[in-house]
CSV table of C-alpha atoms and ligand atoms in Angstrom, one decimal:
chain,number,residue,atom,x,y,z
A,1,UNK,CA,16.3,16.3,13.3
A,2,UNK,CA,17.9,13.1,11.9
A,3,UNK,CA,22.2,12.9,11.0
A,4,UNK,CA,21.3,12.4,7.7
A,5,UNK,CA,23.1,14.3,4.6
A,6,UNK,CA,22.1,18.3,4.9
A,7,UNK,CA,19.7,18.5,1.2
A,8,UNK,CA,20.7,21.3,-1.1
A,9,UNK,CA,18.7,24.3,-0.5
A,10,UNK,CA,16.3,25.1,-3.6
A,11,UNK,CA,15.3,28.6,-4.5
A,12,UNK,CA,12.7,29.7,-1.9
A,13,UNK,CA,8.9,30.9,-3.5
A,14,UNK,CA,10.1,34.9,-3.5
A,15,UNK,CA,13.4,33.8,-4.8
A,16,UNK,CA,11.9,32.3,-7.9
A,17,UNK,CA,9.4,34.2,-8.6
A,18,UNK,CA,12.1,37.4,-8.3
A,19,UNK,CA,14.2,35.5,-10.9
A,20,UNK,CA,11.0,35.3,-13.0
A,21,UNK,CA,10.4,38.9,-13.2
A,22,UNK,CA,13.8,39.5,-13.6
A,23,UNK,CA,14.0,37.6,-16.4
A,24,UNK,CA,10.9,39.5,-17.3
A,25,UNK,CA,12.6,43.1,-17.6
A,26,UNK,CA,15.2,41.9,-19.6
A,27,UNK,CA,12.1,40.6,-21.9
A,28,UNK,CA,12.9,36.8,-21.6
A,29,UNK,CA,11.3,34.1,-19.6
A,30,UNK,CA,11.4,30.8,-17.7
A,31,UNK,CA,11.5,27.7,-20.7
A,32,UNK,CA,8.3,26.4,-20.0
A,33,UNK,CA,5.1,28.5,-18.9
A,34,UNK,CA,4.2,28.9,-15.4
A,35,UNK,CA,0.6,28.7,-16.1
A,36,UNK,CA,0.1,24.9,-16.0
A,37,UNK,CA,-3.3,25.3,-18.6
A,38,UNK,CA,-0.6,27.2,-20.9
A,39,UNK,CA,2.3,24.3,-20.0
A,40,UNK,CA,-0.2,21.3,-20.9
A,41,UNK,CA,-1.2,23.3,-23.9
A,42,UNK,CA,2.1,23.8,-25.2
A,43,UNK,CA,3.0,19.9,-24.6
A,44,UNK,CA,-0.7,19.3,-26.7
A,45,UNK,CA,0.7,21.2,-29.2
A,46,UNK,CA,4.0,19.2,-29.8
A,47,UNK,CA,3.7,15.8,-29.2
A,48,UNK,CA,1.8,13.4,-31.4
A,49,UNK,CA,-2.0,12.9,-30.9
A,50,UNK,CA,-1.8,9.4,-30.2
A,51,UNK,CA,1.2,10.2,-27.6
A,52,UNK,CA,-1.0,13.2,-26.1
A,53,UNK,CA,-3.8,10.6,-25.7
A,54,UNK,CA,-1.9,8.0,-24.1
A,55,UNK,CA,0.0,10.6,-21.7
A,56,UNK,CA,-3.2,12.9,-20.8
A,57,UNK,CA,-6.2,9.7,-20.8
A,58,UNK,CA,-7.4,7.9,-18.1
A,59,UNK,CA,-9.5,4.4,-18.2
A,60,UNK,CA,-13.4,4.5,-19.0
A,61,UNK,CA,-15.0,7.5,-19.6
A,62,UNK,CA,-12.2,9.2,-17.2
A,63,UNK,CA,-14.5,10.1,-13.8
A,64,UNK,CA,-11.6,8.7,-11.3
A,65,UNK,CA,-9.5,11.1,-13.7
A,66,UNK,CA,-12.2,14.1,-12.3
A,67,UNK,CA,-12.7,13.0,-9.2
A,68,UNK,CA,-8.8,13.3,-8.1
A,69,UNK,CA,-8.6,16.9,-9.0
A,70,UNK,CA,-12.3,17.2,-7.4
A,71,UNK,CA,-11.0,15.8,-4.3
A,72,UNK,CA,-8.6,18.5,-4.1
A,73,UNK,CA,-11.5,21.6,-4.7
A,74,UNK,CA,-13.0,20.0,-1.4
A,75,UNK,CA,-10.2,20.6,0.7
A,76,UNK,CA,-10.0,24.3,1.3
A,77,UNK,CA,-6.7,26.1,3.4
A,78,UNK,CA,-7.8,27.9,6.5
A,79,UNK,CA,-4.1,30.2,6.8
A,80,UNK,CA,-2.8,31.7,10.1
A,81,UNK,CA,-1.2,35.0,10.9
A,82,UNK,CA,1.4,36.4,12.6
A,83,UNK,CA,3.2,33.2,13.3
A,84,UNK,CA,6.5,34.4,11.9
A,85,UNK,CA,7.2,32.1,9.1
A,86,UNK,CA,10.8,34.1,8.3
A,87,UNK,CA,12.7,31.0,8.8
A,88,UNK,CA,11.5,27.6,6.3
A,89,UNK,CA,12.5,24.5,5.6
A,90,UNK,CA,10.7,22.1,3.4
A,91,UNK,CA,13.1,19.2,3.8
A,92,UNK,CA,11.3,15.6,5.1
A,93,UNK,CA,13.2,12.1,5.4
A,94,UNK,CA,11.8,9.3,3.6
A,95,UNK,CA,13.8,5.5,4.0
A,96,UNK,CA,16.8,7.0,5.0
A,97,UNK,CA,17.1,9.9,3.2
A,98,UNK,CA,16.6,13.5,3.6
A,99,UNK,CA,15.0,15.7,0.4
A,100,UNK,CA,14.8,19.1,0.4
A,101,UNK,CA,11.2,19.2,-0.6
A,102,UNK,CA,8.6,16.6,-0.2
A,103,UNK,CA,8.6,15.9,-4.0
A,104,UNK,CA,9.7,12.9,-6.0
A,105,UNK,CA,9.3,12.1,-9.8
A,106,UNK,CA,6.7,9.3,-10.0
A,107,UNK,CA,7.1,5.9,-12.5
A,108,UNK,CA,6.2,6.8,-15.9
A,109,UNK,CA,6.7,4.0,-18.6
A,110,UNK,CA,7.7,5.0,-22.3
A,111,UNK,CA,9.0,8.6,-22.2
A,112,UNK,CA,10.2,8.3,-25.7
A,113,UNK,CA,7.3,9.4,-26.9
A,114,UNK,CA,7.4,12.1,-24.9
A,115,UNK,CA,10.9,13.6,-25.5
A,116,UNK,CA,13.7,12.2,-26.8
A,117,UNK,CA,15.9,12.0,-24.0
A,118,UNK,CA,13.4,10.3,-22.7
A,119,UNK,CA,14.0,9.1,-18.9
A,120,UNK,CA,17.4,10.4,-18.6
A,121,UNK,CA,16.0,14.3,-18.7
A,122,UNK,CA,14.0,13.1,-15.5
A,123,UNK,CA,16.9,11.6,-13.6
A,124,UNK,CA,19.2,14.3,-14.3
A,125,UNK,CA,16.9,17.0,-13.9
A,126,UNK,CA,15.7,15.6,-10.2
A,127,UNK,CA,19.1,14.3,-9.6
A,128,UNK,CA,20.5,18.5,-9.9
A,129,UNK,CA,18.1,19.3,-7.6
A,130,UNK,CA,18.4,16.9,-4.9
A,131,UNK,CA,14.9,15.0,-5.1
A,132,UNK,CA,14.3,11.5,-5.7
A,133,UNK,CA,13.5,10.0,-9.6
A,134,UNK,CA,11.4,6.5,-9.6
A,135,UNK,CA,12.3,4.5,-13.1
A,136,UNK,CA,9.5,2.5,-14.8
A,137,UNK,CA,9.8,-1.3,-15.0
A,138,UNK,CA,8.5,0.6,-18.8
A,139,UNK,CA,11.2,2.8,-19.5
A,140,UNK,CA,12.9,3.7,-22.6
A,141,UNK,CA,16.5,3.8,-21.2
A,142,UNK,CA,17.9,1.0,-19.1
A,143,UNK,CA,18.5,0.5,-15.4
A,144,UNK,CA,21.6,1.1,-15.5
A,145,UNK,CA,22.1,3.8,-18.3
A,146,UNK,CA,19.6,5.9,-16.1
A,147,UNK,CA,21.7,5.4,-13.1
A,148,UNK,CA,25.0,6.2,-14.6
A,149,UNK,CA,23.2,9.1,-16.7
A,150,UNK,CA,21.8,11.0,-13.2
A,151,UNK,CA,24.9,9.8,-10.9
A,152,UNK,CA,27.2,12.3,-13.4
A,153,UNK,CA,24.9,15.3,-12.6
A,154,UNK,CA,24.6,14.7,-8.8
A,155,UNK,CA,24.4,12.0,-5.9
A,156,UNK,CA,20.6,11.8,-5.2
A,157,UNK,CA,18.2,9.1,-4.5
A,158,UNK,CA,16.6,7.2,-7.2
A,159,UNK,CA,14.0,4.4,-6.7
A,160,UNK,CA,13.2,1.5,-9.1
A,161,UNK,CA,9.4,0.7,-9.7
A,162,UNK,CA,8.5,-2.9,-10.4
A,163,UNK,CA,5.8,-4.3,-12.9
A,164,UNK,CA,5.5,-8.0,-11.1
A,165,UNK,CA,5.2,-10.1,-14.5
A,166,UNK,CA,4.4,-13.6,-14.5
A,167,UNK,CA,8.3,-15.0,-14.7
A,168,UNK,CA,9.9,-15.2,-11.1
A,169,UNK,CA,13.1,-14.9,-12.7
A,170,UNK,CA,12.9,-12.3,-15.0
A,171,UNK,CA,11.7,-10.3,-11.8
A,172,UNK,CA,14.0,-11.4,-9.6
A,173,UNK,CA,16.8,-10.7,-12.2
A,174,UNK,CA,15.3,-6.9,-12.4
A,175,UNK,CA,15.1,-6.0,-9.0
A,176,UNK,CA,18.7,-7.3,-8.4
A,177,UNK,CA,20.4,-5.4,-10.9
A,178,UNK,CA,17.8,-1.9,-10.2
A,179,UNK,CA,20.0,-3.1,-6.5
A,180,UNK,CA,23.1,-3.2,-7.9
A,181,UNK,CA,22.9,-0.3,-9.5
A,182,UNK,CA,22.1,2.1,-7.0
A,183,UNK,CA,18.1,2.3,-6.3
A,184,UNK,CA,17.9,2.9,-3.0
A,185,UNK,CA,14.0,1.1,-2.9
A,186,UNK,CA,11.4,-0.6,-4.7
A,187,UNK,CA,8.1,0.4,-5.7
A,188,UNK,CA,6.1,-1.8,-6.6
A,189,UNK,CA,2.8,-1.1,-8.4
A,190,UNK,CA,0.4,-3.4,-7.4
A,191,UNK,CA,-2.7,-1.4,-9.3
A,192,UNK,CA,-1.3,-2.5,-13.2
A,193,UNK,CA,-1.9,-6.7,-13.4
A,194,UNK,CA,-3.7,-5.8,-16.5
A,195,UNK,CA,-4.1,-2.5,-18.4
A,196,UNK,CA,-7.1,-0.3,-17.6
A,197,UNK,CA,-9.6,0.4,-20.4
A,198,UNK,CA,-7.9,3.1,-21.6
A,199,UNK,CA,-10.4,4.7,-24.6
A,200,UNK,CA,-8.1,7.1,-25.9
A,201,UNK,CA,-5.4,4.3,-26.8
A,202,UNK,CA,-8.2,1.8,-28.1
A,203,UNK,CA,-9.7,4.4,-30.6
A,204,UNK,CA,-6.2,5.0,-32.1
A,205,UNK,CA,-5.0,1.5,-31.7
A,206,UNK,CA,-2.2,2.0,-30.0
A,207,UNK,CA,-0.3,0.7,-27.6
A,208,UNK,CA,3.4,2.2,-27.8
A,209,UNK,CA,4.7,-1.2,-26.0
A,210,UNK,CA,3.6,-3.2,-28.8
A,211,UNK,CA,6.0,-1.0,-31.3
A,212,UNK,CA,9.4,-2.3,-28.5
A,213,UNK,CA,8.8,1.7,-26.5
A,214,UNK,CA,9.3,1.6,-23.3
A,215,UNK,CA,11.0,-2.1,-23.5
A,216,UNK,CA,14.5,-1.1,-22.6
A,217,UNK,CA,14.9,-2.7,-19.1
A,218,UNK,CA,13.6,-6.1,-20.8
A,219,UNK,CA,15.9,-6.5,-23.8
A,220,UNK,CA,18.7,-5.5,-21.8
A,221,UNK,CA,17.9,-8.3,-19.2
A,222,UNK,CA,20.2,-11.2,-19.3
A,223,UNK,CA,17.1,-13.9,-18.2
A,224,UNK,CA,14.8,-12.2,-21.0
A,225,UNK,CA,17.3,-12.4,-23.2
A,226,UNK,CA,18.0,-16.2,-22.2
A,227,UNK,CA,14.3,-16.4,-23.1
A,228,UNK,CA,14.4,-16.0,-26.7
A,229,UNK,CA,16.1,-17.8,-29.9
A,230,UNK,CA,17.5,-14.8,-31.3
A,231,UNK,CA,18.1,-11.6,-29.9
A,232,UNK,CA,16.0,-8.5,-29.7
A,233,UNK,CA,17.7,-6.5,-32.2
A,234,UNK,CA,17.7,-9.1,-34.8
A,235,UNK,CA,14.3,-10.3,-34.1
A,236,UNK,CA,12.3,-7.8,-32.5
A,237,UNK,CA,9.0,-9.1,-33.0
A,238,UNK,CA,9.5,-12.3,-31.4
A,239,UNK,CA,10.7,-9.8,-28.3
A,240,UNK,CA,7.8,-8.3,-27.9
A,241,UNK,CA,5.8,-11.2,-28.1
A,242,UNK,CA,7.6,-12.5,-25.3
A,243,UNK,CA,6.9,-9.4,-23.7
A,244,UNK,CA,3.5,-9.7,-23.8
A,245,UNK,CA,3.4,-12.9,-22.3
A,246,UNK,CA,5.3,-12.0,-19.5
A,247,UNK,CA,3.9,-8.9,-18.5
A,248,UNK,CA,0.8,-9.7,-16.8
A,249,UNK,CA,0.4,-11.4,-13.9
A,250,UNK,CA,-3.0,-11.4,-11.9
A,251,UNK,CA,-2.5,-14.7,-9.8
A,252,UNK,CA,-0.2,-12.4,-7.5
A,253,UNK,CA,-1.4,-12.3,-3.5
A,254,UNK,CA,-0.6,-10.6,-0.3
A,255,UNK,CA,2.1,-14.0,0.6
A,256,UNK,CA,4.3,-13.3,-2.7
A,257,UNK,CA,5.8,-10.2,-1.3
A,258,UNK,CA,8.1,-12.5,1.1
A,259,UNK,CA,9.3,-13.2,-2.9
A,260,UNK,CA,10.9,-10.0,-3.1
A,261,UNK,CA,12.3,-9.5,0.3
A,262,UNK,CA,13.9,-12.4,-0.9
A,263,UNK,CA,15.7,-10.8,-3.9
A,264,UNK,CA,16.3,-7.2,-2.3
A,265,UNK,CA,17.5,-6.0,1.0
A,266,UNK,CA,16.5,-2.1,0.0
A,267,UNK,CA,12.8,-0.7,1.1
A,268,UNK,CA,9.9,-2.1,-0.2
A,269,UNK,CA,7.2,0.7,-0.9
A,270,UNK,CA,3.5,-0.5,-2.4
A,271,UNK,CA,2.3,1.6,-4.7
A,272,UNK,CA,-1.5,1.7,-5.7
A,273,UNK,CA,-3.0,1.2,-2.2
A,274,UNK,CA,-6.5,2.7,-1.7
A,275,UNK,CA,-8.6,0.5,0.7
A,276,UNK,CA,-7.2,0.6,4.4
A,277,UNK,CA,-7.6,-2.8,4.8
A,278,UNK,CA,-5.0,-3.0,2.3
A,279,UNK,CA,-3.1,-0.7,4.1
A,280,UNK,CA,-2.9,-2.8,7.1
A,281,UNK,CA,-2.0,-6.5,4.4
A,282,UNK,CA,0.5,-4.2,4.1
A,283,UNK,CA,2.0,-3.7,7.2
A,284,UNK,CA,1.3,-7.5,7.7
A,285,UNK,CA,3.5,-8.3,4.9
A,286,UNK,CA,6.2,-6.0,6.3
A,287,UNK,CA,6.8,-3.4,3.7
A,288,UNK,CA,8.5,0.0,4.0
A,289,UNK,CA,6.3,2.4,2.8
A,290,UNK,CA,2.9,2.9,0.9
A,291,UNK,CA,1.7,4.9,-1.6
A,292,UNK,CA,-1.9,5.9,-2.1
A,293,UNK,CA,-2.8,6.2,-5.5
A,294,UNK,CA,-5.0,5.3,-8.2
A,295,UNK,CA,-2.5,5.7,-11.3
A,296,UNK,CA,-3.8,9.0,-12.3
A,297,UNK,CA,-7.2,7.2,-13.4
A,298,UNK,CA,-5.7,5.0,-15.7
A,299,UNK,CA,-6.9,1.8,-13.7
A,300,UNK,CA,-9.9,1.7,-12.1
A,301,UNK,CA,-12.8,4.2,-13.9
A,302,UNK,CA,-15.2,4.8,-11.2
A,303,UNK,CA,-12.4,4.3,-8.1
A,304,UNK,CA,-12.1,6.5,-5.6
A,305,UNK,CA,-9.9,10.0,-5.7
A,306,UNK,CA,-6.9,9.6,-4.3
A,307,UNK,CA,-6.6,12.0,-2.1
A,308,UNK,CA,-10.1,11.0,-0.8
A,309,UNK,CA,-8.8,7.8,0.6
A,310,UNK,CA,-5.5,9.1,2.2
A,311,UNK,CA,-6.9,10.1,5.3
A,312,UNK,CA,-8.5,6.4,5.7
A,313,UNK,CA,-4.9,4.5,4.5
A,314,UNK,CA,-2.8,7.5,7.2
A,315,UNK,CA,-5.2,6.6,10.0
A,316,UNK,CA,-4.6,2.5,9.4
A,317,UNK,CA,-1.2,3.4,9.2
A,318,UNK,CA,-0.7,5.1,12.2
A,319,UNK,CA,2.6,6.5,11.6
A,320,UNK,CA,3.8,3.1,11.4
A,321,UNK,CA,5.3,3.5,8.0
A,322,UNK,CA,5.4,6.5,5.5
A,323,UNK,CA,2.6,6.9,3.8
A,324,UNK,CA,3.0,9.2,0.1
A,325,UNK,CA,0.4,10.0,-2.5
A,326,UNK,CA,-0.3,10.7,-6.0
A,327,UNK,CA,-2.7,11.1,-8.8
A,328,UNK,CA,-3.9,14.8,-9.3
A,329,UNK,CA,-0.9,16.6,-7.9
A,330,UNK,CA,-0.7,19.9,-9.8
A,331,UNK,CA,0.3,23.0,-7.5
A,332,UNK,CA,1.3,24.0,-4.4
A,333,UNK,CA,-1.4,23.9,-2.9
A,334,UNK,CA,-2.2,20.4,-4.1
A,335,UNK,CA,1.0,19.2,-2.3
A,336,UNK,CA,0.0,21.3,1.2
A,337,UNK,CA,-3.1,19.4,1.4
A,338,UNK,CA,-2.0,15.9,0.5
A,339,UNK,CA,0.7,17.0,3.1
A,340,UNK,CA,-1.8,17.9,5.4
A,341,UNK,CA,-3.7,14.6,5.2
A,342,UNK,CA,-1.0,12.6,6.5
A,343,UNK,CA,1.4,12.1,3.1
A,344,UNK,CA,4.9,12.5,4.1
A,345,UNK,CA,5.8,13.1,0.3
A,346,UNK,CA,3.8,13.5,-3.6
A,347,UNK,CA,4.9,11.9,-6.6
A,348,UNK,CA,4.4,13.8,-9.8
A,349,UNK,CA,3.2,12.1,-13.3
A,350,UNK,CA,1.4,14.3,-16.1
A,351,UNK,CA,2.7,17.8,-14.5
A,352,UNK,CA,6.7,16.4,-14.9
A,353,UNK,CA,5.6,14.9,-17.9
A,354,UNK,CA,4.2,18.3,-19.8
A,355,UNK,CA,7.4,20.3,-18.8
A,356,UNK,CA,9.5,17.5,-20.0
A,357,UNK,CA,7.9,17.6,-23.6
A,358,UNK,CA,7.7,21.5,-24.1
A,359,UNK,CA,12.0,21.9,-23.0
A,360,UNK,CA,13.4,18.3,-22.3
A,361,UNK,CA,15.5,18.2,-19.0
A,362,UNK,CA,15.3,21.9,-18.5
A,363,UNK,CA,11.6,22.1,-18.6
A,364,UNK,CA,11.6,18.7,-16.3
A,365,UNK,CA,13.9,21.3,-14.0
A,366,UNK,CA,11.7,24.2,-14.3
A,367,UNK,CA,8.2,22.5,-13.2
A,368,UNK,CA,9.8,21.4,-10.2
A,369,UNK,CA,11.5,24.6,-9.2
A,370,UNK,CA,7.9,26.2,-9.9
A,371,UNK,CA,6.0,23.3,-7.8
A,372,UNK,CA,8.4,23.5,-5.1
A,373,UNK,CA,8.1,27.3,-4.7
A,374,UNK,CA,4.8,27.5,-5.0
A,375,UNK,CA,4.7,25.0,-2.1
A,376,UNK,CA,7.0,27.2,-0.6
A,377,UNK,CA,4.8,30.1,-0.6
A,378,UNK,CA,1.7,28.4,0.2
A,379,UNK,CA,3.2,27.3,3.4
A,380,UNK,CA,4.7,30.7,4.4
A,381,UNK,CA,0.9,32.6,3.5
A,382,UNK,CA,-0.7,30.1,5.7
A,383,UNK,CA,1.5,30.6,8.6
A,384,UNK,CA,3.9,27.6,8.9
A,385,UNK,CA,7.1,27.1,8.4
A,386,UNK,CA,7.9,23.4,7.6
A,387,UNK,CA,6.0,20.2,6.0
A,388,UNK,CA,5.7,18.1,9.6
A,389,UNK,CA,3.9,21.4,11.1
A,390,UNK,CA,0.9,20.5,8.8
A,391,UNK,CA,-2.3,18.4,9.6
A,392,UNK,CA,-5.7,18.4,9.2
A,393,UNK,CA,-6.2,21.4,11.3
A,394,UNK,CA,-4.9,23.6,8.4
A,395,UNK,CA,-7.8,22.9,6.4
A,396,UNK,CA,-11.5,22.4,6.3
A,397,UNK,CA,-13.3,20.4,3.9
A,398,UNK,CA,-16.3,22.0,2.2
A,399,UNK,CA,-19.4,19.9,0.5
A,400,UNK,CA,-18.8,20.1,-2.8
A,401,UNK,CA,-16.6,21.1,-5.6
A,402,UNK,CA,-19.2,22.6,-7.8
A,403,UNK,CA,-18.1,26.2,-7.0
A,404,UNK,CA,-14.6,25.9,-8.3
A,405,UNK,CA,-13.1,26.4,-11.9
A,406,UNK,CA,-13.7,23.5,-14.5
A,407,UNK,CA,-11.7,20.4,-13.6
A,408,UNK,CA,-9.0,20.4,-15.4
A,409,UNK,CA,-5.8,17.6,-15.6
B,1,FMN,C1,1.9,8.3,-19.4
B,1,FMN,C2,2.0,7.7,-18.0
B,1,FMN,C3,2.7,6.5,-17.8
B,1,FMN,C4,2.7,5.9,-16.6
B,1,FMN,N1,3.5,4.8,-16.4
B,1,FMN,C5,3.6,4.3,-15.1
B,1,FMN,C6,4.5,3.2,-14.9
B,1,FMN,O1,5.2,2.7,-15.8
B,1,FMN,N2,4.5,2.7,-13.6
B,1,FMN,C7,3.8,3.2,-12.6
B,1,FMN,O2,3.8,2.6,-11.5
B,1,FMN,N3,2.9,4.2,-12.8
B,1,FMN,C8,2.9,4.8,-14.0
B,1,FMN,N4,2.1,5.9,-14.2
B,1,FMN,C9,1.3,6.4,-13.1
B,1,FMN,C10,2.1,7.5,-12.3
B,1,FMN,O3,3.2,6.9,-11.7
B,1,FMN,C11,1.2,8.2,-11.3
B,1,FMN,O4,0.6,7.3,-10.5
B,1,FMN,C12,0.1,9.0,-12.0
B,1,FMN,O5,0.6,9.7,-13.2
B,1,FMN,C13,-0.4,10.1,-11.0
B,1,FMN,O6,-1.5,10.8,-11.6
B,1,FMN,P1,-1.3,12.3,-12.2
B,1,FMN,O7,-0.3,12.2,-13.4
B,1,FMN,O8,-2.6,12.7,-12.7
B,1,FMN,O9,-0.7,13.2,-11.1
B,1,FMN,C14,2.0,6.5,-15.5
B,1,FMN,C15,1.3,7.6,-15.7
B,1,FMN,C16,1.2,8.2,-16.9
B,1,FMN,C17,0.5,9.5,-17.1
């Protein structure tokens, strides 16, 4: 065990779910459902169709969407007994920091039209409980308004994800000032150059970016700014357009990430990383960390699940870096088995996202407290007592997913 900062202890699985039927006698209950099919139909049910669409859609006809949750059917638990799993702790260390639970709020761009708080519900809530919060390059609240937002809650890690667009300065002036105000690393997602052929969004025409959502962190940047004859606020159209000529960049190769080291001195972590051969370009280019992930099936239609190329990505690795996954991530047991396969830690998208629109910064709270003691107990039923105890050995990987329940994101 590392020097690093004790993490806050979180509610352990019986501990929550006794303040759930607690709660129960006294006839209330928890602010967002525990049932996540109930949670994401609540969130359905309140934000706008378009909005649902561009939250709940992947690209194509949505199979990568499938296949990451069907990756997870195929991976069955074998548990253990009587292995005395009185004493738990789900804490990991990831780039310097310790987290009480191997759980970290994922990038997601625009969250205005989720909730109105938008990305400060995120930081705060993760930021109360101790675990990290990754801001969008697409966010609806600034850099530094999210920082100074979730630093008055709590001291807790938060991570800035870049999009790469295709001015050097403009990036360079972002990831400085995500530095100066407190990220603690960069994630950059390699998988977005250009937009995925996202059906949903083209048969209701919409784009949220193209209405100045989820534009915050450029028209509060000094270079963008510089960019433009008049300001955003009196000429927002001529913003966006700017925007849209900036955002894209798919000349980008394995040599520009000596660009960044250049402009940071805090972790680099790829995000989007699938092949292994990438995985070692990676450690070639000397990043921090990696994330597997496919975007949630937003990119690639017809890509691999994520979870079925972590095992390829943790063998390349070899330990050498820490290696953390996403895309699919919906329960407990979702996180044992990613865990299991060599992920030091999950980010979350949709799941964060469908508490956040049904109860704001308290629903963002309760989906984690739920996730993390569901993890809790999945660990404990299965006969370990901590997250580095787990590997491939706890599970076995049956043929197909045809047997389980319907799919569902
Ligand atoms: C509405 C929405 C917006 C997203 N925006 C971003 C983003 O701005 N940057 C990024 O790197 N990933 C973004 N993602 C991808 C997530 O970080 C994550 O990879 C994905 O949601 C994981 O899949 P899951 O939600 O099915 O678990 C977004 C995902 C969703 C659903």
């Amino acid at each position: 065990m590392s020097d690093l900062k004790k993490p806050q202890a979180l509610p352990a699985g019986p501990e929550r779910e006794l303040q759930i039927y607690a709660l129960g006698l006294s006839g209330g209950k928890p602010c967002v459902p525990v049932p996540l099919h109930l949670l994401e139909q609540k969130a359905k049910e309140i934000l706008a169709p378009r909005a649902c669409d561009y939250v709940a859609g992947g690209a194509g006809g949505e199979d990568t969407m499938r296949a990451n949750r069907e990756a997870f059917y195929r991976w069955r638990i074998v548990p253990r007994m009587l292995r005395d799993v009185s004493k738990r702790d789900l804490s990991v260390e990831i780039l310097g920091a310790r987290l009480p639970a191997p759980v970290i709020l994922g990038p997601v761009g625009v969250q205005e039209i989720i909730h109105a708080d938008a990305d400060l519900a995120g930081a705060r809530a993760a930021a109360s409980l101790g675990l990290p919060f990754v801001l969008s390059t697409m966010s609806s609240r600034s850099i530094e308004d999210v920082a100074q937002s979730a630093e008055k809650i709590a001291e807790s890690p938060r991570w800035f994800q870049l999009y790469w667009g295709k001015n050097p300065e403009l990036t360079a002036s972002m990831v400085e000032r995500a530095e100066r105000a407190g990220y603690s690393a960069l994630v950059v997602t390699l998988d977005t150059h250009s937009l995925g052929w996202r059906e949903r969004d083209l048969h209701h025409g919409y784009l949220p970016f193209m209405l100045g959502q989820g534009l915050a962190n450029y028209f509060s940047d000094p270079v963008f700014r510089g960019l433009l004859a008049q300001p955003p606020e009196q000429n927002p159209a001529a913003a966006i357009q700017l925007w849209g000529s900036v955002f894209s960049n798919t000349a980008l190769t394995w040599k520009d990430i000596a660009f960044l080291r250049q402009h940071t001195r805090v972790p680099i972590v790829l995000k989007g990383i699938l092949h292994s051969n990438d995985a070692a370009l990676a450690l070639d280019a000397g990043v921090d960390g990696i994330i597997v992930s496919n975007h949630g099936g937003r990119q690639v239609d017809g890509a691999i699940g994520a979870l079925d190329a972590l095992p390829g990505v943790v063998r390349e690795v070899n330990g050498r870096v820490p290696v953390l996954f996403d895309s699919g991530i919906r329960h407990g047991a979702d996180v044992f088995k990613a865990l299991a396969l060599g992920a030091r830690a999950v980010l979350l998208g949709r799941l964060y996202l469908w508490g956040l629109a049904v109860a704001g910064e308290q629903g963002v709270r309760d989906v984690l407290l739920n996730l993390v003691a569901d993890l809790d107990l999945t660990i404990a039923l299965s006969g370990y007592t901590c997250c580095r105890e787990l590997d491939s050995s706890a599970l076995c990987k049956t043929d197909s997913a045809e047997s389980m329940r319907q799919p569902r994101l």
